[in-house]
Coordinates of C-alpha atoms and ligand atoms in Angstrom, one line a residue:
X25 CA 79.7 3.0 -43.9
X26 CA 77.3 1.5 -42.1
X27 CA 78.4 -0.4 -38.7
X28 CA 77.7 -3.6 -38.0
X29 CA 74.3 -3.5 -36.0
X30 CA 74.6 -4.7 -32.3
X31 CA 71.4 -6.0 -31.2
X32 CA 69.4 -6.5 -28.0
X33 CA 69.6 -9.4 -27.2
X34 CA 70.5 -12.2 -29.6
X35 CA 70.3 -15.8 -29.5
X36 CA 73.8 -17.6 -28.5
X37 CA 74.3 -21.0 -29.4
X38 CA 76.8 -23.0 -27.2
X39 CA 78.1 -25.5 -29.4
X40 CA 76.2 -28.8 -28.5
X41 CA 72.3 -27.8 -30.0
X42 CA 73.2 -29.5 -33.5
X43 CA 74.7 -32.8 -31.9
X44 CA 71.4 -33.0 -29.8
X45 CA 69.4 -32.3 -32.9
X46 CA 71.5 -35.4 -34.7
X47 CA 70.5 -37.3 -31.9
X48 CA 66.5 -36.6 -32.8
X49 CA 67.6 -36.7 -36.1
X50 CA 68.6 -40.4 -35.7
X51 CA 65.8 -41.7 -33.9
X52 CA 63.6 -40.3 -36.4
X53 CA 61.8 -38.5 -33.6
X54 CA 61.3 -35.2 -35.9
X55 CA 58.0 -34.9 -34.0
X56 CA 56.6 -33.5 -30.6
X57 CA 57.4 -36.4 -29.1
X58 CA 60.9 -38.1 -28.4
X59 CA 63.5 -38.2 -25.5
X60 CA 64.9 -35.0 -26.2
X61 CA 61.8 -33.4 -25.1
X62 CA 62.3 -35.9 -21.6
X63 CA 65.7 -35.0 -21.4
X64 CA 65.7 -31.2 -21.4
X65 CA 62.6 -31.3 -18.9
X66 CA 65.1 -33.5 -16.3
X67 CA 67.9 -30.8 -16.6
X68 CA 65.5 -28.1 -16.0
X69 CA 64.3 -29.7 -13.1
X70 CA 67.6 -30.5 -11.6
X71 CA 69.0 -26.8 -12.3
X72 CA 65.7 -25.9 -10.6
X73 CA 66.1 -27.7 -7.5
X74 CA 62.9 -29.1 -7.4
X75 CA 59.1 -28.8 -9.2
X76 CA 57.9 -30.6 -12.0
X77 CA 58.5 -29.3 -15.7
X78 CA 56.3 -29.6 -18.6
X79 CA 58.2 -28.0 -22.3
X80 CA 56.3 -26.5 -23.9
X81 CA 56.3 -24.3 -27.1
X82 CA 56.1 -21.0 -26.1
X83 CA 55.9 -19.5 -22.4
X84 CA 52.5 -18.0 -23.6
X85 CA 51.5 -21.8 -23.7
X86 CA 52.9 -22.3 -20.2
X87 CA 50.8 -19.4 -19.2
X88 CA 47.7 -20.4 -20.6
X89 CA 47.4 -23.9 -18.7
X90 CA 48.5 -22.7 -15.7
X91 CA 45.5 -20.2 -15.9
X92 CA 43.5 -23.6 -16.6
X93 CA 45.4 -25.6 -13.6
X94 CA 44.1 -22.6 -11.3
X95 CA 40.8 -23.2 -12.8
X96 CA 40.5 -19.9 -14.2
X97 CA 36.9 -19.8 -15.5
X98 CA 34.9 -17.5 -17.5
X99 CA 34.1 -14.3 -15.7
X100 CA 36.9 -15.3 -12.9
X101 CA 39.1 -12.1 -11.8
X102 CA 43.1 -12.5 -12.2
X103 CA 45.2 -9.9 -11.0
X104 CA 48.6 -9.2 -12.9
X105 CA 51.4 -6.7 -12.7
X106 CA 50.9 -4.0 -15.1
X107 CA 54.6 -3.7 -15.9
X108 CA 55.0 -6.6 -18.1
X109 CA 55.1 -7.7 -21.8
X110 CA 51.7 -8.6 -23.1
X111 CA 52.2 -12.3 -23.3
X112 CA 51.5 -12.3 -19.1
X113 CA 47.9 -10.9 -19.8
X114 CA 46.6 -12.3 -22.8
X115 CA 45.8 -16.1 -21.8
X116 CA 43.4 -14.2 -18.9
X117 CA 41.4 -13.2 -22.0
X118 CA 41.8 -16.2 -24.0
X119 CA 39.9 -18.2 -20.7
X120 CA 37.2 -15.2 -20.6
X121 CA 38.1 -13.8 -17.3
X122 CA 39.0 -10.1 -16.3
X123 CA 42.4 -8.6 -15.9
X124 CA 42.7 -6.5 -13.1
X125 CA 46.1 -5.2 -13.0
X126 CA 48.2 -3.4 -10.4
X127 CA 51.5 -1.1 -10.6
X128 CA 55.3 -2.1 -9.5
X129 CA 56.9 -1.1 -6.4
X130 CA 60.3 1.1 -7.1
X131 CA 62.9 -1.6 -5.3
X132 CA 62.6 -4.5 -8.1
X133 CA 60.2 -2.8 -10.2
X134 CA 57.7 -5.6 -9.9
X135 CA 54.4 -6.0 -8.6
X136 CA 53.8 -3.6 -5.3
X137 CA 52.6 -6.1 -2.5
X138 CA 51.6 -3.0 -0.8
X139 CA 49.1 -2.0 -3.4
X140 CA 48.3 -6.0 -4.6
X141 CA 47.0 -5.7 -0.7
X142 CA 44.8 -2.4 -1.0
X143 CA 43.5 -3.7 -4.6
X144 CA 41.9 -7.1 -3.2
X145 CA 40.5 -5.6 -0.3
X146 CA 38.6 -2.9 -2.6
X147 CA 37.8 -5.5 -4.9
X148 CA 36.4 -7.8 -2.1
X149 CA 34.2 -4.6 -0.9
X150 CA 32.8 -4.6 -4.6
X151 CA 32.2 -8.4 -3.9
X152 CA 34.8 -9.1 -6.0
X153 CA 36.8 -12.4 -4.5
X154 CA 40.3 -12.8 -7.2
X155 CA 41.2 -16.1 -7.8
X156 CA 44.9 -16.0 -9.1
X157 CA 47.7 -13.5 -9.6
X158 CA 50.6 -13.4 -12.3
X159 CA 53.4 -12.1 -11.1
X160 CA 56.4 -10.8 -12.9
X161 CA 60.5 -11.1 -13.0
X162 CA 61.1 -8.4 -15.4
X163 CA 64.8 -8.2 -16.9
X164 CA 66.0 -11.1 -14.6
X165 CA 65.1 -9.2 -11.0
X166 CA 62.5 -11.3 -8.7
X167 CA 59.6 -9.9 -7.4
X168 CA 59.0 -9.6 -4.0
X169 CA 57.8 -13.6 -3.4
X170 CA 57.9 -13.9 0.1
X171 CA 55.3 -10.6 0.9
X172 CA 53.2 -11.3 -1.9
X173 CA 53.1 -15.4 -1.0
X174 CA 52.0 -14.4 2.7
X175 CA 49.1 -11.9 0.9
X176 CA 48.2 -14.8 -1.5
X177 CA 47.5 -16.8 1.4
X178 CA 45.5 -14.9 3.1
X179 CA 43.2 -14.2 0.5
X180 CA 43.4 -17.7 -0.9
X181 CA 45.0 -16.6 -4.3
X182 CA 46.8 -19.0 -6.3
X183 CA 50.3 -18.0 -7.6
X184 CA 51.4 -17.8 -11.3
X185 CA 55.2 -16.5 -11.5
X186 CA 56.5 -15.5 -14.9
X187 CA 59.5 -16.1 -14.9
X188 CA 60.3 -15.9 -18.6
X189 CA 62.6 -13.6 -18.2
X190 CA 64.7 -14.7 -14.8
X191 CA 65.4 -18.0 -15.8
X192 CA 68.5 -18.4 -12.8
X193 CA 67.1 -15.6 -10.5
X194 CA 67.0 -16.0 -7.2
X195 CA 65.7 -15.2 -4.0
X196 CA 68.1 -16.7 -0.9
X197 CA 68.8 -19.6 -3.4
X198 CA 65.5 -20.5 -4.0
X199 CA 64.8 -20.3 -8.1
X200 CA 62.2 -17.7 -9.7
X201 CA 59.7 -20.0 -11.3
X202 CA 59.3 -22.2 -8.0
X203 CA 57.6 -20.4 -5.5
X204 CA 54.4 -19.9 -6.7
X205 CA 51.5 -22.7 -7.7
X206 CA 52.6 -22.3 -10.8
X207 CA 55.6 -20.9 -13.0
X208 CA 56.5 -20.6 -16.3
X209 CA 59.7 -20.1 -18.3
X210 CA 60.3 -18.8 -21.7
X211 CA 62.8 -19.9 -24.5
X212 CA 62.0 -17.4 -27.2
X213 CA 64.6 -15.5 -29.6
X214 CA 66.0 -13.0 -27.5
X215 CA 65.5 -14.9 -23.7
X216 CA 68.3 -15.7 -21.8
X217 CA 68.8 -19.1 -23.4
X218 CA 66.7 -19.5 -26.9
X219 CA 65.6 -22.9 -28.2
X220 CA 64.7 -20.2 -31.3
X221 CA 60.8 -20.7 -29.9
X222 CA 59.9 -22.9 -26.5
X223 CA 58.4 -22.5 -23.3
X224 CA 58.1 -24.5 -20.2
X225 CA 55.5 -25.0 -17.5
X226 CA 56.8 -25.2 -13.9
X227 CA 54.5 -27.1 -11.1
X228 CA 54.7 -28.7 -8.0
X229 CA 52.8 -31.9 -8.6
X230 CA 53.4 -34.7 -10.8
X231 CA 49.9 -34.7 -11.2
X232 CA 49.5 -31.1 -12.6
X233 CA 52.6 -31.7 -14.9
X234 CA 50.2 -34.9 -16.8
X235 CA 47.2 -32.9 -16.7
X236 CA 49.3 -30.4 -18.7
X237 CA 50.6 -32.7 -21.0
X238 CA 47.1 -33.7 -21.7
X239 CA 46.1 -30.4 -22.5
X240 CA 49.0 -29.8 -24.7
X241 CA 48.4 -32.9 -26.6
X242 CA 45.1 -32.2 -27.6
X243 CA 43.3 -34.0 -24.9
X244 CA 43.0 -37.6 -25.8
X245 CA 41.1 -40.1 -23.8
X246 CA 42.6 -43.2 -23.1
X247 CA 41.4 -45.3 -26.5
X248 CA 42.1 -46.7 -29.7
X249 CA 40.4 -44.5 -31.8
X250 CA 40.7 -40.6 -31.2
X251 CA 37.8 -39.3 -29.0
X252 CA 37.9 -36.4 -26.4
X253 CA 36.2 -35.4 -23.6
X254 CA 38.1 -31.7 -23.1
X255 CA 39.2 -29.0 -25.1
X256 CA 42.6 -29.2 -25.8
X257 CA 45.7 -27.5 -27.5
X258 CA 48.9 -28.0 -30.0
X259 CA 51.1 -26.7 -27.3
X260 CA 53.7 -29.4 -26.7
X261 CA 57.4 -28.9 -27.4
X262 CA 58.9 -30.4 -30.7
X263 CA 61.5 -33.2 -29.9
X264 CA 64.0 -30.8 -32.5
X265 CA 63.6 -27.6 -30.1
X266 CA 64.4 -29.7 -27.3
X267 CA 67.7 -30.6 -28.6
X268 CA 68.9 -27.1 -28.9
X269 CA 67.1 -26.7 -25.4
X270 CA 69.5 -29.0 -24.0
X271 CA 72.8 -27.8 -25.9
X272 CA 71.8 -24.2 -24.1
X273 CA 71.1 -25.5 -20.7
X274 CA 75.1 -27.0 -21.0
X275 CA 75.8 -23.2 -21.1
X276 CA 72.9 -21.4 -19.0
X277 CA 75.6 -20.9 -15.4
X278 CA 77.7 -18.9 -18.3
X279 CA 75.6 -17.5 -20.0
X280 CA 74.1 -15.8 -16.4
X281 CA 77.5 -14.5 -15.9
X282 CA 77.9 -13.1 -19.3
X283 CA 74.6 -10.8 -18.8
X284 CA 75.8 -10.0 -15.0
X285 CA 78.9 -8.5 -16.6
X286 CA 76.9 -6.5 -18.9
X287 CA 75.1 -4.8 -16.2
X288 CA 78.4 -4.3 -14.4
X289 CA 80.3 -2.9 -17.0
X290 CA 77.8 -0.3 -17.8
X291 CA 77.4 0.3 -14.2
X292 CA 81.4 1.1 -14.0
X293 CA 81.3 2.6 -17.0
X294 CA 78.3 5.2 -16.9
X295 CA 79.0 6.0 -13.3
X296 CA 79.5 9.8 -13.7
X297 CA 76.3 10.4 -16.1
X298 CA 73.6 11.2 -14.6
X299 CA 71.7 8.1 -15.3
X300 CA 70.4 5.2 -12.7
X301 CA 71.5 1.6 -13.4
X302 CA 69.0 0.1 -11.8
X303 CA 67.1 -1.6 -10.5
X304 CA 69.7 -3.1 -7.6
X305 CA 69.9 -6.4 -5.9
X306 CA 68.0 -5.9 -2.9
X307 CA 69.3 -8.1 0.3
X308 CA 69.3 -12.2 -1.0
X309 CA 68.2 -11.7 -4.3
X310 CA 69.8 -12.8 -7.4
X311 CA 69.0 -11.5 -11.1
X312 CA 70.2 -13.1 -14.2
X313 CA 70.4 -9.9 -15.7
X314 CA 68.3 -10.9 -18.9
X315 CA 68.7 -7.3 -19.9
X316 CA 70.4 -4.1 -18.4
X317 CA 68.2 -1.6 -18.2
X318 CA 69.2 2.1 -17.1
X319 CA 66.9 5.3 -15.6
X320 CA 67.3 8.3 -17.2
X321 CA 66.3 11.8 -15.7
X322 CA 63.9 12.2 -18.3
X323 CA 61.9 11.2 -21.3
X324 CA 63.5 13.6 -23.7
X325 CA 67.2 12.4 -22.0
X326 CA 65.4 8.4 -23.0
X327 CA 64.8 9.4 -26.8
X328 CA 67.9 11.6 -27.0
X329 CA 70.0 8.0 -26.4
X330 CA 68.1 6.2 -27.8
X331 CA 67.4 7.9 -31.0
X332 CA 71.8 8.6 -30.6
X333 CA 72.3 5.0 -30.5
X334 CA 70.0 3.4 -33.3
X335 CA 71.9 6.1 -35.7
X336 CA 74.9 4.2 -34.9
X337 CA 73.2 0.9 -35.7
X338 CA 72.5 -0.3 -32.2
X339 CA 69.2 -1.8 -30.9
X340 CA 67.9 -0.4 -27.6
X341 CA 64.3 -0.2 -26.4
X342 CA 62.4 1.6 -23.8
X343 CA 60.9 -0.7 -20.8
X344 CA 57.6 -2.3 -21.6
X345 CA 54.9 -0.1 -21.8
X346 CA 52.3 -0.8 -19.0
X347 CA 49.0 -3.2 -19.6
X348 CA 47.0 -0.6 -18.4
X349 CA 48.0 2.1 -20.8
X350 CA 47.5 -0.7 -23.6
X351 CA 44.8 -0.2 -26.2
X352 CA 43.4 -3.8 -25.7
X353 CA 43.3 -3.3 -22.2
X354 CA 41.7 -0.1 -21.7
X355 CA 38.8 -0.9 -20.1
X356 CA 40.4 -3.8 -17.5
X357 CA 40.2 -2.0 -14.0
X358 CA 43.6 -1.3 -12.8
X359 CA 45.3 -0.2 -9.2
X360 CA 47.9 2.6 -10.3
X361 CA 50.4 4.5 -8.4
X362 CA 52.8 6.1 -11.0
X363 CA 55.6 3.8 -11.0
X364 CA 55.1 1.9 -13.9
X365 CA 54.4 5.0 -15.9
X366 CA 57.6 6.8 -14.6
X367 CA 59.5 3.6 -15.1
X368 CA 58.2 3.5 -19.1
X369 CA 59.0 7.2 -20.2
X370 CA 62.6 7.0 -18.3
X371 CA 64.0 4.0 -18.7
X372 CA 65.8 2.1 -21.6
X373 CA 66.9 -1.6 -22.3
X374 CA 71.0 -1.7 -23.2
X375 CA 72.1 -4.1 -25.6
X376 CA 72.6 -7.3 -23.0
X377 CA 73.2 -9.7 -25.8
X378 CA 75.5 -12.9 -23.4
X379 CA 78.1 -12.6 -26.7
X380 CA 78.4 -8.7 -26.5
X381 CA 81.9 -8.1 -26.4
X382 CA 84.0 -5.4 -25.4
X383 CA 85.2 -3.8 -28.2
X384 CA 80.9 -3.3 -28.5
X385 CA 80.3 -2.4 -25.0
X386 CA 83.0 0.1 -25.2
X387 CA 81.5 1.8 -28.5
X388 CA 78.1 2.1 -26.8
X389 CA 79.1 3.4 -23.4
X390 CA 81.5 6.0 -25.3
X391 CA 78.3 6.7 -28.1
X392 CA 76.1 7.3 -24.6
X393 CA 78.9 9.1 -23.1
X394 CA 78.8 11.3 -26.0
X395 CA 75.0 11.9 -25.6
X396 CA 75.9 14.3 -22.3
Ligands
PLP411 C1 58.9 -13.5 -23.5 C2 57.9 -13.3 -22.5 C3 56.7 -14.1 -22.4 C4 56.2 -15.0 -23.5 O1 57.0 -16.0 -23.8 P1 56.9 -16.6 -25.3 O2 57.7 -17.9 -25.2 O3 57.4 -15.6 -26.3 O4 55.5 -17.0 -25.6 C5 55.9 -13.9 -21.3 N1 56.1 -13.1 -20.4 C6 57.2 -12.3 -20.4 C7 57.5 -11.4 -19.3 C8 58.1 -12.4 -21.4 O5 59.2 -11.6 -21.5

């Protein structure tokens, strides 16, 4: 028989999306536009402390126009973390300018401020001057904000944080997301909290928030008749997705906690195999723990449990593979140190789904157990 597959990460609905979606439903604002789309932007704001947000429809979206608020220009250089998914590259290309990307440090497997230090300063000897970084939260854990805010300073870089996957990570309270120029937040399938496809831009000017609604609304000018003076996109949230955006955001606090346990119940439970739960919390920082992820000792121990697992039915995956190692990207220049590399042939995502239960967290620990 075959068992009931346990997946990644799977959307968990907290009971109030449908009543929201009524609510759109009878306003007859089954468009992308309507308060729904207000509302959710006011509770992310609140749960964020501070900033301006902008919904979006995808966090790729959100990415793009912040490239466009930094004035990212054809030719332009942006540096990004090479350990990412691809969505934190590809609105670089989509502007015309160059990706240059640069390997994670080992304490939060993020970008390397070390490194992001040495790559500008050989860059600027090539008289090469980058305008803006992305930098990356993978699986919940914040990057190292407050070294690579004081380099971005010096070398007047603006700051793009993707934070699609930390949503409630933080750094000594402060929210991933609000740190930089510019952050973005994903509510796709399989994040933290889903709106099934959404995304939101994070700024810190009222001003930057219109000029990205603008954008996403296909850049109108102010007159009767349609007439535009800009590019623009079909990038706004619909009024429908914001509903269930709000009905998540009831349960986000719990649904943090749910993913926390995850990682701490592997970490009690896989404590005598020779695997690393990782990576830790260093001093003041908070991660959501979007997804557990675990360092094996090698690639071959990786595909063994991996391979051991998805016979039994469950969904695991190995950590994303870096940009630079990426067909499409072959030719970008990049500043490697190894870590990135090491990180994708050891390590493996757990199932971190926020409605994994026991009974299911039990099977797979004893299933990896097993594996030794
Ligand atoms: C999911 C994700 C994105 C893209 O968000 P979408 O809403 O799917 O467009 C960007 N960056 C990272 C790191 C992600 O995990």
């Amino acid at each position: 028989m075959i068992k009931k597959k346990i997946w990644l990460s799977s959307p968990h609905m907290g009971g109030e999306e449908q009543k929201y979606i009524q609510e759109a439903f009878d306003n007859n604002w089954v468009a992308p536009i309507g308060c729904q789309i207000g509302l959710l932007e006011k509770s992310l704001e609140s749960f964020l402390h501070k900033n301006y947000v902008t919904a979006l429809n995808s966090g790729t979206a959100a990415l793009h126009l912040a490239l466009k608020l930094a004035n990212i220009k054809k030719n332009d250089t942006v540096l990004c973390q090479t350990h990412t998914h691809v969505a934190s590259a590809n609105p670089i290309v989509y502007e015309g300018a160059t990706p240059v990307f640069i390997d994670s440090e080992p304490d939060t497997w993020n970008i390397s401020p070390e490194l992001l230090e040495k790559a500008i300063r050989d860059l600027n000897t090539k008289g090469i001057k980058p305008k803006a970084l992305i930098v990356v939260h993978l699986y919940g854990m914040p990057a190292k904000m407050p070294e690579i805010l004081e380099i971005a300073r010096k070398y007047n870089l603006k700051v793009i944080e993707d934070a699609a996957e930390s949503l409630g990570s933080s750094i000594n309270g402060q929210m991933t997301g609000t740190f930089g120029d510019y952050g973005i937040l994903s509510f796709n399938g399989n994040k933290i909290i889903t709106t099934s496809g959404g995304g939101a831009l994070i700024t810190q000017t009222e001003k930057d928030k219109q000029k990205a609604i603008f954008w996403a609304t296909q850049s109108r000018d102010k007159a009767p008749h349609y007439q535009h003076s800009e590019i623009g996109y079909n990038y706004r949230m619909s009024n429908i997705v914001a509903g269930i955006g709000r009905g998540q955001m009831e349960v986000l606090p719990l649904r943090i906690k749910q993913r926390r346990a995850n990682f701490d119940f592997y970490k009690k439970n896989l404590k005598d195999l020779p695997l690393e739960l990782a990576p830790l919390e260093p001093t003041g920082y908070f991660s959501n723990r979007w997804l557990t992820t675990v360092l094996t000792d090698s690639y071959e121990t990786r595909e063994k449990i991996r391979h051991t697992l998805e016979q039994e039915n469950i969904e695991t995956r190995p950590l994303w593979k870096p940009m630079h190692l990426q067909p499409i990207f072959k030719n970008a220049p990049a500043y490697i140190n190894g870590v990135s590399e090491d990180l994708f042939n050891r390590g493996l995502c757990l199932p971190s789904g926020s409605d994994l239960n026991l009974t299911n967290k039990k099977r797979i620990t004893n299933i990896i157990k097993k594996v030794f």
